[in-house]
Amino acid sequence: MRASEINRRAVLAGTAAVAALATVPGVTTTAHAAAATPSYRWRNATIGGTGFVTGVLFHPSVRGLAYARTDIGGAYRWDDRTARWTPLTDQLGWDDWNLLGVEALAVDPGHPDRLYLAVGTYAQSWASNGAILRSEDRGATWTRTDLAVKLGGNEDGRGAGERLLVDPRDSDTLWLGTRHDGLLKSADRGATWAAVSGFPAAASATGQGVTFLVAVGRAVYAGWGDGDGSATAVNLYRTTDGTTWEAVPGQPTGTSAKVPIRAAYDRHARELYVTYADAPGPNGQSAGSVHRLAPATGRWTDVTPVQPGGSDTFGYGGVAVDARRAGTVVVSTNNRWAAVDTLYRTTDGGLTWTSLKDSAVFDVSETPFLKWGADEPKFGWWIQAVAVDPYDSKHVVYGTGATLYGTRDLTHWAPQIRGLEETSVIQLISPPVGEAHLISASRDIGVMYHERLTASPARGMATNPVFGSATGIAQAAGRPAYVVRTGWGDNGNGAYSGDGGRTWAPFAAQPSLAHDAPGPIATSADGGTLLWSFVHWDGTKYAAHRSADNGATWSEVSSFPKGATPVADPADPTLFYAYDTDTGTLYASTDSGLSFTARAGGLPAGDSQFQLVAAPGRTGDLWLSVKWNGLYRSVDGGANFSKVASCWASYTLGFGRPAPGADYPAIYQVGSTETITAVYRSDDEAKTWVRINDDRHQWGWTGQCITGDPRVYGRVYLATNGRGIQYGEQI
């Protein structure tokens, strides 16, 4: 269900091309203007988690201190006194979007304020290299070291780890396991790095590389994820002197021990526990095992709780030891869909195990979406992060593909997720009337109706149907009680609401394309006409379809540009627009979407993420954000466009309540008026702009969607790719 794992290359590749400014012949550009930054307060619109928590680590020396990492949403620090997570990487800006994925984290047991992050979301050729973030104040401030290698916080195997380790012999020495470049070492607390030439495993351009590093007394053990599963394969190495590495003798082999996922050392029993699977995960695992090593004797013991087999296929993922009780260990299954994933706990070193799922009682009232439209929440999936509080043996937490669950008694579980928001958001609507000021559409968690911005939506995900990922939402401008949505559903791919998004019903019918290629949707100002565009996840575009009877019947609109996003005129229900990003042509319909004809041409083309937006309450007032090509405006329904001179880049744009005394809506955009890409507001029809975010609030890539609140001047809602919905208010 992690559609936010979708490769972001097509969306983000253009960020480096800021110098290539395309212009329309005959349009003159003049100098831009930008005013001083007003004072804004930024917060998350609360949902609660919603993304893959790939690692969690209690500090061994400080009670109540823990850290978590996510695949696309940065890192967090937990404070037990406030029971809340604090985001630590929001300062990463537009150009550093690739660093929001955290590959690994490490703490220094002897220096409680030190924290290290290995950051880098993708290891592909189009992504930037990774970096090490070093903090002396628990992540409040950072020093950055850029690496010469790529990391993969959102690649397969991201739930393994930790790949970063402070050396148990010397706190100035750090080790970093990479996917494709072997083992790296730093002798100056992460300031500089060099390859470890004596590490025996050969790096691969396509493999998993080093999957974890763990201290075992004064020794360091390294998991190796590129073995072939044969009887002679080596997947575990160690060094006892910090220089010489060797294969660990007697280690398990075979398919069920092909990839070492995680390891934990029981210092009281002096035994190492290692979890294995036949693939790196989080998907694709069908076999796995758990093994215990006594390093002093070299004896290995298979302590697998349950052997996968038959229809019950899965691997093993997380492992954590109880720092207070010898032989007490918790491990997780992963990718277990038939019998559902669980945690197994042992108090006798793995001789016997108890499934914690069997007695689990869940309370998800704080984040109701975790019921996924069902009566009861599931134990979870993609469980590769598990931790036991070193100061409280019954305080166990585990991460899933959507949240972080915690218990204080091994029976009662609840999301331990306050402050951690990882949603990948695609679209936002702020209704002009009604209970909710916000309706959101996101990857993985579908559509939500936000009665309050400070609490997770009481109804959770929109149901009937439940969407794993949404592809579009639209509200009838002249009939705001009517809302439609599309996405990847369990009972259809489109639905409508007659009460502003509180409740839903599926369309009575849908085009056959909807099952495999649901795309964005638009509704006319009066709600009488629907236009549904179809785009497959691989980018293939199909003809749009139209309905004039609330989705009971549909007909193809052959003149609509394939794959374009339909835009309804907010004042005239007979008018629709569409921007063909392949040809740089604006199309319009004057017959309620029955047919479309080309109007303005010669506009920037070649990027499917260019966005067309209609100004509220006006006919034919269109704004076109074309990334580094700038911002264009038409006041005649797309017959002619003029380039806006006040900014040289515009990625997404929306409207909100006008400033006091103004007669045009406030305009919000993510764009560039100077040298940086930031969040801006204009109160004078884009003649001038003020920056409204700051260097501490940047959230990586923010080019998907932005909208103002039509009822509250200055309030703006911003979609992020991994830091949820941010909303700002002028103070």
XYZ file of C-alpha atoms in Angstrom, residues 38 140 239 254 366 451 470 530 556 569:
10
model
C 6.009 38.101 7.330
C 18.445 20.611 17.189
C 36.305 -7.292 13.018
C 20.355 -21.329 2.557
C -6.258 8.872 18.280
C -13.087 18.406 10.973
C -6.152 8.764 -4.129
C -17.966 15.005 -14.376
C -15.489 8.901 -24.052
C -14.484 26.895 -14.630
